[in-house]
Amino acid sequence: MSTHINAPAGSIAPRILLPGDPLRAKYIAENFMDEPVQFNSVRGMLGFSGTYKGIPVAVMGTGMGIPSISIYVEELMAEYGVKTLIRVGTCGSLRADIGLRDLILAQGACTDNGFLNYLFPGTYAPIADFDLLRTAYDIAAEKGIRSFTGLIKSSDMFYGETDVPGADNWAKYGVLGVEMEAAALYTHAAKHGCRALAICSVSDSLVTGEEIDAAARERSLNDMITVALETAIRF
Ligand code: HPA
């Protein structure tokens, strides 16, 4: 038991997929995993452990934003010995050539959240685990799933993202997309010597304003989940 996870010790697999939405964790457990067992219900943040192709894998929601994911990943690594963490989320595209359904493999994550300023006397650059990134990239390519690798921004704002002064600079300086959690995941994983990667499926475009429809959302989530699971079981 930890503060926000009421699972017995040893009940969470050492590799975990992390969607923001707890009901997506349930969807992944029910549709992709064998013999999933629910290990958490505190605050409705559902978590399940099971197997994929015979290898133990877990999945759990993180909630939205840096404070929420930080709480869960700290407890998963510090209290439950989780070693490999793969976020499976959605993001907004900042580039005209990165469209709905494309995957972004977050090589590094910028943020406008203040936690890195509190932690460091300089500018820390949160990065993905290279082996996880390389593996996910190869698996996406093998499966013919379009992916882009590079920087994302973990924002503190879902609404008003483009209204603030300097908002254009993220894209100008090479940031591919916007989500809300990866920078925290990478930073906490680094502290614990764990591997982390964020894979994001583009659900909307901040360039064109278009948004994914329900059918395409499900198809692209399934592609992303497959890439994440195939990556996770190799670690
Ligand atoms: N901004 C932040 N997070 C997101 C977005 C976005 O446009 N789309 C999906 N997650």
Coordinates of N, CA, C and O in Angstrom, one line a residue, residues 42-170:
V42 N -8.2 3.5 -5.8 CA -8.1 4.8 -5.0 C -8.3 6.0 -5.9 O -7.7 6.1 -7.0
R43 N -9.3 6.8 -5.6 CA -9.6 8.0 -6.4 C -10.1 7.6 -7.8 O -10.0 8.4 -8.8
G44 N -10.5 6.4 -8.0 CA -10.9 5.9 -9.4 C -9.8 5.8 -10.3 O -10.0 5.6 -11.5
M45 N -8.5 5.8 -9.8 CA -7.4 5.7 -10.8 C -7.0 4.3 -11.0 O -6.1 3.7 -10.4
L46 N -7.8 3.7 -11.9 CA -7.8 2.2 -12.1 C -6.4 1.7 -12.6 O -5.8 2.4 -13.4
G47 N -5.9 0.6 -12.0 CA -4.7 0.0 -12.4 C -4.9 -1.5 -12.5 O -5.6 -2.1 -11.7
F48 N -4.2 -2.1 -13.4 CA -4.3 -3.6 -13.7 C -3.0 -4.2 -13.9 O -2.1 -3.6 -14.6
S49 N -2.8 -5.4 -13.5 CA -1.6 -6.2 -13.8 C -2.1 -7.4 -14.6 O -3.1 -8.0 -14.1
G50 N -1.4 -7.8 -15.6 CA -1.7 -9.0 -16.3 C -0.5 -9.5 -17.1 O 0.6 -9.2 -16.7
T51 N -0.7 -10.1 -18.3 CA 0.4 -10.4 -19.2 C 0.1 -10.0 -20.6 O -1.1 -9.9 -21.0
Y52 N 1.1 -9.8 -21.4 CA 1.0 -9.6 -22.8 C 2.0 -10.5 -23.5 O 3.2 -10.5 -23.1
K53 N 1.5 -11.4 -24.3 CA 2.4 -12.5 -24.9 C 3.2 -13.2 -23.8 O 4.4 -13.5 -24.0
G54 N 2.5 -13.4 -22.7 CA 3.1 -14.3 -21.6 C 4.0 -13.5 -20.7 O 4.5 -14.1 -19.7
I55 N 4.2 -12.2 -20.9 CA 5.1 -11.4 -20.1 C 4.3 -10.5 -19.2 O 3.4 -9.8 -19.7
P56 N 4.7 -10.4 -17.9 CA 3.9 -9.6 -17.0 C 4.0 -8.1 -17.4 O 5.1 -7.6 -17.6
V57 N 2.8 -7.5 -17.5 CA 2.7 -6.0 -17.8 C 1.6 -5.4 -17.0 O 0.6 -6.1 -16.7
A58 N 1.8 -4.2 -16.6 CA 0.7 -3.5 -15.9 C 0.3 -2.3 -16.7 O 1.0 -1.8 -17.6
V59 N -0.9 -1.7 -16.3 CA -1.4 -0.5 -16.9 C -2.1 0.3 -15.8 O -2.8 -0.3 -15.0
M60 N -1.9 1.6 -15.8 CA -2.6 2.4 -14.8 C -2.8 3.8 -15.3 O -1.9 4.4 -16.0
G61 N -3.9 4.4 -14.9 CA -4.1 5.8 -15.3 C -3.2 6.7 -14.4 O -2.8 6.3 -13.4
T62 N -3.0 7.9 -15.0 CA -2.1 8.9 -14.2 C -2.9 10.2 -13.9 O -2.3 11.0 -13.2
G63 N -4.1 10.4 -14.5 CA -4.7 11.7 -14.4 C -4.0 12.6 -15.3 O -3.1 12.2 -16.1
M64 N -4.5 13.9 -15.3 CA -3.9 14.9 -16.3 C -3.0 15.8 -15.6 O -3.3 16.3 -14.5
G65 N -1.9 16.1 -16.2 CA -1.0 17.2 -15.7 C 0.1 16.7 -14.8 O 0.1 15.5 -14.4
I66 N 1.1 17.5 -14.7 CA 2.3 17.2 -14.0 C 2.1 16.8 -12.5 O 2.7 15.8 -12.1
P67 N 1.4 17.5 -11.7 CA 1.2 17.1 -10.3 C 0.6 15.7 -10.2 O 1.0 14.9 -9.4
S68 N -0.4 15.4 -11.0 CA -1.1 14.1 -10.9 C -0.1 13.0 -11.3 O 0.1 12.0 -10.6
I69 N 0.5 13.1 -12.5 CA 1.4 11.9 -12.9 C 2.5 11.8 -11.9 O 3.0 10.7 -11.7
S70 N 3.0 12.9 -11.4 CA 4.2 12.9 -10.5 C 3.9 12.0 -9.3 O 4.7 11.2 -8.8
I71 N 2.7 12.2 -8.7 CA 2.3 11.4 -7.5 C 2.4 9.9 -7.8 O 2.9 9.1 -7.1
Y72 N 1.7 9.5 -9.0 CA 1.6 8.1 -9.3 C 2.9 7.4 -9.7 O 3.3 6.4 -9.2
V73 N 3.7 8.1 -10.5 CA 5.0 7.5 -10.9 C 6.0 7.4 -9.8 O 6.7 6.4 -9.7
E74 N 6.0 8.4 -8.9 CA 6.9 8.3 -7.7 C 6.5 7.1 -6.9 O 7.4 6.3 -6.5
E75 N 5.2 6.9 -6.6 CA 4.8 5.7 -5.8 C 5.1 4.4 -6.5 O 5.5 3.4 -5.9
L76 N 4.9 4.4 -7.8 CA 5.1 3.1 -8.6 C 6.6 2.7 -8.6 O 6.9 1.5 -8.4
M77 N 7.5 3.7 -8.7 CA 8.9 3.4 -8.7 C 9.4 3.2 -7.2 O 10.1 2.2 -7.0
A78 N 9.1 4.1 -6.3 CA 9.6 4.0 -5.0 C 9.0 2.9 -4.1 O 9.7 2.2 -3.4
E79 N 7.7 2.6 -4.3 CA 7.1 1.7 -3.4 C 6.8 0.3 -4.0 O 6.7 -0.7 -3.4
Y80 N 6.7 0.3 -5.4 CA 6.3 -1.0 -6.0 C 7.4 -1.5 -7.0 O 7.2 -2.5 -7.6
G81 N 8.6 -0.8 -7.1 CA 9.7 -1.4 -7.8 C 9.4 -1.4 -9.3 O 10.1 -2.2 -10.1
V82 N 8.5 -0.6 -9.8 CA 8.3 -0.5 -11.3 C 9.6 0.1 -12.0 O 10.1 1.1 -11.5
K83 N 10.0 -0.5 -13.0 CA 11.3 -0.1 -13.7 C 11.2 0.5 -15.0 O 12.1 1.2 -15.5
T84 N 10.1 0.1 -15.8 CA 10.0 0.6 -17.1 C 8.6 1.2 -17.3 O 7.6 0.6 -17.0
L85 N 8.5 2.5 -17.6 CA 7.3 3.2 -17.6 C 7.0 3.9 -19.0 O 7.9 4.6 -19.5
I86 N 5.9 3.5 -19.6 CA 5.6 4.1 -21.0 C 4.3 4.8 -20.9 O 3.3 4.2 -20.7
R87 N 4.4 6.1 -21.1 CA 3.1 6.9 -21.2 C 2.5 6.6 -22.6 O 3.2 6.7 -23.6
V88 N 1.2 6.4 -22.6 CA 0.5 6.3 -23.8 C -0.6 7.4 -23.8 O -1.6 7.2 -23.1
G89 N -0.4 8.5 -24.5 CA -1.3 9.6 -24.3 C -1.7 10.2 -25.7 O -1.3 9.7 -26.7
T90 N -2.4 11.3 -25.6 CA -2.7 12.0 -26.8 C -1.9 13.4 -26.7 O -1.5 13.8 -25.7
C91 N -1.8 14.0 -27.9 CA -1.1 15.3 -27.9 C -1.7 16.2 -29.0 O -2.3 15.6 -29.9
G92 N -1.4 17.5 -28.9 CA -1.8 18.4 -30.0 C -0.6 18.6 -30.9 O 0.6 18.7 -30.4
S93 N -0.7 18.6 -32.2 CA 0.4 18.8 -33.1 C 0.7 20.3 -33.3 O -0.2 21.1 -33.4
L94 N 2.0 20.6 -33.3 CA 2.4 22.0 -33.5 C 3.0 22.2 -34.9 O 3.5 23.2 -35.3
R95 N 2.9 21.1 -35.7 CA 3.5 21.2 -37.1 C 2.5 20.8 -38.2 O 1.8 19.8 -38.0
A96 N 2.5 21.5 -39.3 CA 1.5 21.3 -40.3 C 1.7 19.8 -40.9 O 0.7 19.2 -41.3
D97 N 2.9 19.3 -40.9 CA 3.1 18.0 -41.5 C 2.9 16.9 -40.6 O 3.1 15.7 -40.9
I98 N 2.6 17.1 -39.3 CA 2.3 16.1 -38.3 C 0.8 16.1 -38.1 O 0.3 17.1 -37.5
G99 N 0.1 15.1 -38.6 CA -1.4 15.1 -38.6 C -2.0 14.2 -37.6 O -1.4 13.5 -36.9
L100 N -3.3 14.2 -37.6 CA -4.1 13.4 -36.8 C -3.7 11.9 -37.0 O -3.5 11.5 -38.1
R101 N -3.6 11.2 -35.9 CA -3.3 9.7 -35.9 C -1.8 9.5 -36.0 O -1.4 8.4 -35.7
D102 N -1.0 10.5 -36.3 CA 0.5 10.2 -36.3 C 0.9 10.0 -34.9 O 0.3 10.6 -33.9
L103 N 2.0 9.3 -34.7 CA 2.6 9.2 -33.3 C 3.7 10.1 -33.2 O 4.5 10.3 -34.1
I104 N 3.9 10.7 -32.0 CA 5.1 11.4 -31.6 C 5.8 10.6 -30.5 O 5.2 10.3 -29.5
L105 N 7.0 10.3 -30.8 CA 7.8 9.6 -29.8 C 8.7 10.7 -29.1 O 9.5 11.3 -29.8
A106 N 8.4 11.0 -27.9 CA 9.0 12.1 -27.2 C 10.4 11.9 -26.8 O 10.7 11.2 -25.7
Q107 N 11.3 12.3 -27.6 CA 12.8 12.2 -27.3 C 13.2 13.0 -26.1 O 14.0 12.6 -25.2
G108 N 12.6 14.2 -26.0 CA 12.8 15.1 -24.9 C 11.5 15.9 -24.6 O 10.7 16.0 -25.5
A109 N 11.4 16.5 -23.4 CA 10.2 17.2 -23.0 C 10.5 18.5 -22.4 O 11.2 18.6 -21.3
C110 N 10.1 19.6 -23.0 CA 10.1 20.9 -22.4 C 8.9 21.1 -21.5 O 8.0 20.4 -21.6
T111 N 8.9 22.1 -20.7 CA 7.7 22.4 -19.9 C 7.7 23.8 -19.5 O 8.7 24.5 -19.3
D112 N 6.4 24.3 -19.3 CA 6.2 25.6 -18.6 C 5.9 25.5 -17.2 O 5.6 26.5 -16.5
N113 N 5.8 24.2 -16.7 CA 5.6 24.0 -15.3 C 6.8 24.4 -14.5 O 7.9 24.3 -14.9
G114 N 6.6 24.8 -13.2 CA 7.7 25.3 -12.4 C 8.5 24.3 -11.7 O 9.6 24.7 -11.1
F115 N 8.2 23.0 -11.7 CA 8.9 22.1 -10.8 C 10.4 21.9 -11.1 O 11.2 21.8 -10.2
L116 N 10.7 22.0 -12.4 CA 12.2 21.9 -12.7 C 13.0 23.1 -12.1 O 14.1 23.0 -11.7
N117 N 12.3 24.3 -12.1 CA 13.0 25.5 -11.5 C 13.2 25.3 -10.0 O 14.2 25.8 -9.5
Y118 N 12.3 24.6 -9.3 CA 12.5 24.4 -7.9 C 13.6 23.3 -7.7 O 14.3 23.4 -6.7
L119 N 13.7 22.4 -8.6 CA 14.6 21.2 -8.4 C 16.0 21.6 -8.7 O 17.0 21.0 -8.1
F120 N 16.2 22.5 -9.7 CA 17.6 22.7 -10.2 C 18.0 24.1 -10.3 O 17.2 25.0 -10.6
P121 N 19.3 24.4 -10.0 CA 19.7 25.8 -10.1 C 20.0 26.2 -11.6 O 20.4 27.4 -11.8
G122 N 19.8 25.3 -12.5 CA 19.9 25.6 -13.9 C 18.8 25.1 -14.7 O 17.7 24.8 -14.1
T123 N 19.0 24.8 -16.0 CA 17.9 24.3 -16.8 C 18.1 22.8 -17.1 O 19.1 22.4 -17.7
Y124 N 17.2 22.0 -16.6 CA 17.3 20.5 -16.7 C 16.6 20.1 -18.0 O 15.5 20.7 -18.3
A125 N 17.1 19.1 -18.7 CA 16.5 18.7 -20.0 C 16.0 17.3 -19.8 O 16.8 16.3 -20.0
P126 N 14.7 17.1 -19.6 CA 14.2 15.7 -19.4 C 14.2 15.0 -20.7 O 13.7 15.4 -21.7
I127 N 14.8 13.8 -20.7 CA 14.8 13.0 -22.0 C 14.3 11.6 -21.7 O 14.3 11.0 -20.6
A128 N 13.9 10.9 -22.9 CA 13.4 9.6 -22.9 C 14.6 8.6 -22.7 O 15.8 9.0 -23.0
D129 N 14.3 7.4 -22.2 CA 15.3 6.3 -22.2 C 15.7 6.0 -23.7 O 14.7 5.7 -24.5
F130 N 16.9 6.0 -24.0 CA 17.3 5.8 -25.4 C 16.9 4.4 -26.0 O 16.4 4.3 -27.1
D131 N 17.1 3.4 -25.2 CA 16.8 2.0 -25.6 C 15.3 1.9 -25.9 O 14.8 1.2 -26.8
L132 N 14.5 2.4 -25.0 CA 13.0 2.4 -25.2 C 12.6 3.1 -26.4 O 11.8 2.7 -27.2
L133 N 13.2 4.3 -26.6 CA 12.9 5.1 -27.7 C 13.3 4.4 -29.0 O 12.5 4.4 -30.0
R134 N 14.4 3.9 -29.1 CA 14.9 3.2 -30.3 C 14.0 2.0 -30.6 O 13.6 1.8 -31.8
T135 N 13.6 1.3 -29.6 CA 12.8 0.1 -29.8 C 11.4 0.5 -30.3 O 10.9 -0.1 -31.2
A136 N 10.8 1.5 -29.7 CA 9.5 1.9 -30.1 C 9.5 2.5 -31.5 O 8.6 2.2 -32.3
Y137 N 10.6 3.2 -31.9 CA 10.7 3.7 -33.2 C 10.8 2.6 -34.2 O 10.1 2.6 -35.3
D138 N 11.6 1.5 -33.9 CA 11.7 0.4 -34.8 C 10.4 -0.3 -35.0 O 10.0 -0.8 -36.1
I139 N 9.7 -0.5 -33.9 CA 8.4 -1.3 -33.9 C 7.4 -0.5 -34.7 O 6.7 -1.1 -35.5
A140 N 7.3 0.8 -34.5 CA 6.4 1.6 -35.3 C 6.7 1.5 -36.8 O 5.8 1.3 -37.6
A141 N 8.0 1.6 -37.1 CA 8.4 1.5 -38.5 C 8.0 0.1 -39.1 O 7.5 0.0 -40.2
E142 N 8.3 -0.9 -38.4 CA 8.0 -2.3 -38.8 C 6.5 -2.5 -39.1 O 6.1 -3.2 -40.0
K143 N 5.7 -1.8 -38.3 CA 4.2 -2.0 -38.5 C 3.7 -1.0 -39.4 O 2.4 -0.9 -39.6
G144 N 4.5 -0.1 -40.0 CA 4.0 0.9 -41.0 C 3.2 2.0 -40.3 O 2.3 2.6 -41.0
I145 N 3.5 2.2 -39.0 CA 2.8 3.3 -38.3 C 3.6 4.6 -38.4 O 4.8 4.5 -38.0
R146 N 3.1 5.7 -38.9 CA 3.8 6.9 -39.1 C 4.2 7.5 -37.7 O 3.3 7.7 -36.9
S147 N 5.5 7.7 -37.5 CA 5.9 8.3 -36.2 C 6.9 9.4 -36.5 O 7.7 9.4 -37.4
F148 N 6.9 10.4 -35.6 CA 7.9 11.5 -35.6 C 8.6 11.4 -34.2 O 7.9 11.3 -33.2
T149 N 9.9 11.6 -34.2 CA 10.7 11.6 -33.0 C 11.3 13.0 -32.8 O 11.9 13.5 -33.7
G150 N 11.1 13.5 -31.5 CA 11.7 14.8 -31.2 C 11.1 15.4 -29.9 O 10.6 14.6 -29.1
L151 N 11.2 16.7 -29.8 CA 10.8 17.3 -28.6 C 9.3 17.5 -28.5 O 8.6 17.8 -29.5
I152 N 8.7 17.4 -27.3 CA 7.4 17.8 -27.1 C 7.4 18.8 -25.9 O 8.4 19.0 -25.2
K153 N 6.2 19.4 -25.7 CA 6.1 20.4 -24.6 C 5.1 19.8 -23.6 O 3.9 19.4 -24.1
S154 N 5.4 19.7 -22.4 CA 4.5 19.2 -21.3 C 3.9 20.5 -20.7 O 4.6 21.2 -19.9
S155 N 2.7 20.9 -21.1 CA 2.1 22.2 -20.8 C 1.3 22.1 -19.5 O 0.8 21.0 -19.1
D156 N 1.2 23.2 -18.8 CA 0.3 23.3 -17.7 C -1.1 23.8 -18.1 O -2.0 24.0 -17.3
M157 N -1.2 24.1 -19.4 CA -2.5 24.7 -19.9 C -3.0 23.8 -21.0 O -2.3 23.6 -22.0
F158 N -4.2 23.4 -20.9 CA -4.9 22.7 -22.0 C -5.6 23.8 -22.8 O -5.5 23.9 -24.0
Y159 N -6.3 24.7 -22.1 CA -6.9 25.9 -22.8 C -6.0 27.1 -22.8 O -5.3 27.3 -21.8
G160 N -6.0 27.8 -23.8 CA -5.2 29.0 -23.9 C -3.8 28.8 -24.2 O -3.0 29.8 -24.1
E161 N -3.4 27.6 -24.6 CA -2.0 27.3 -24.9 C -1.4 28.3 -25.9 O -0.2 28.7 -25.7
T162 N -2.1 28.8 -26.9 CA -1.5 29.6 -27.9 C -1.7 31.1 -27.6 O -1.3 32.0 -28.4
D163 N -2.3 31.4 -26.5 CA -2.6 32.8 -26.2 C -1.5 33.6 -25.5 O -1.5 34.8 -25.4
V164 N -0.6 32.8 -24.9 CA 0.5 33.5 -24.0 C 1.6 34.1 -24.9 O 1.9 33.6 -26.0
P165 N 2.2 35.1 -24.4 CA 3.4 35.7 -25.2 C 4.4 34.7 -25.4 O 4.8 33.9 -24.5
G166 N 5.0 34.6 -26.6 CA 6.1 33.6 -26.9 C 5.6 32.3 -27.2 O 6.4 31.4 -27.5
A167 N 4.3 32.1 -27.3 CA 3.7 30.7 -27.6 C 4.3 30.1 -28.9 O 4.5 28.9 -29.0
D168 N 4.5 31.0 -29.9 CA 5.1 30.6 -31.2 C 6.4 30.0 -31.1 O 6.9 29.2 -32.0
N169 N 7.2 30.3 -30.1 CA 8.6 29.9 -30.0 C 8.7 28.4 -29.9 O 9.7 27.8 -30.4
W170 N 7.8 27.7 -29.2 CA 8.0 26.3 -29.1 C 8.1 25.6 -30.4 O 9.1 24.8 -30.6

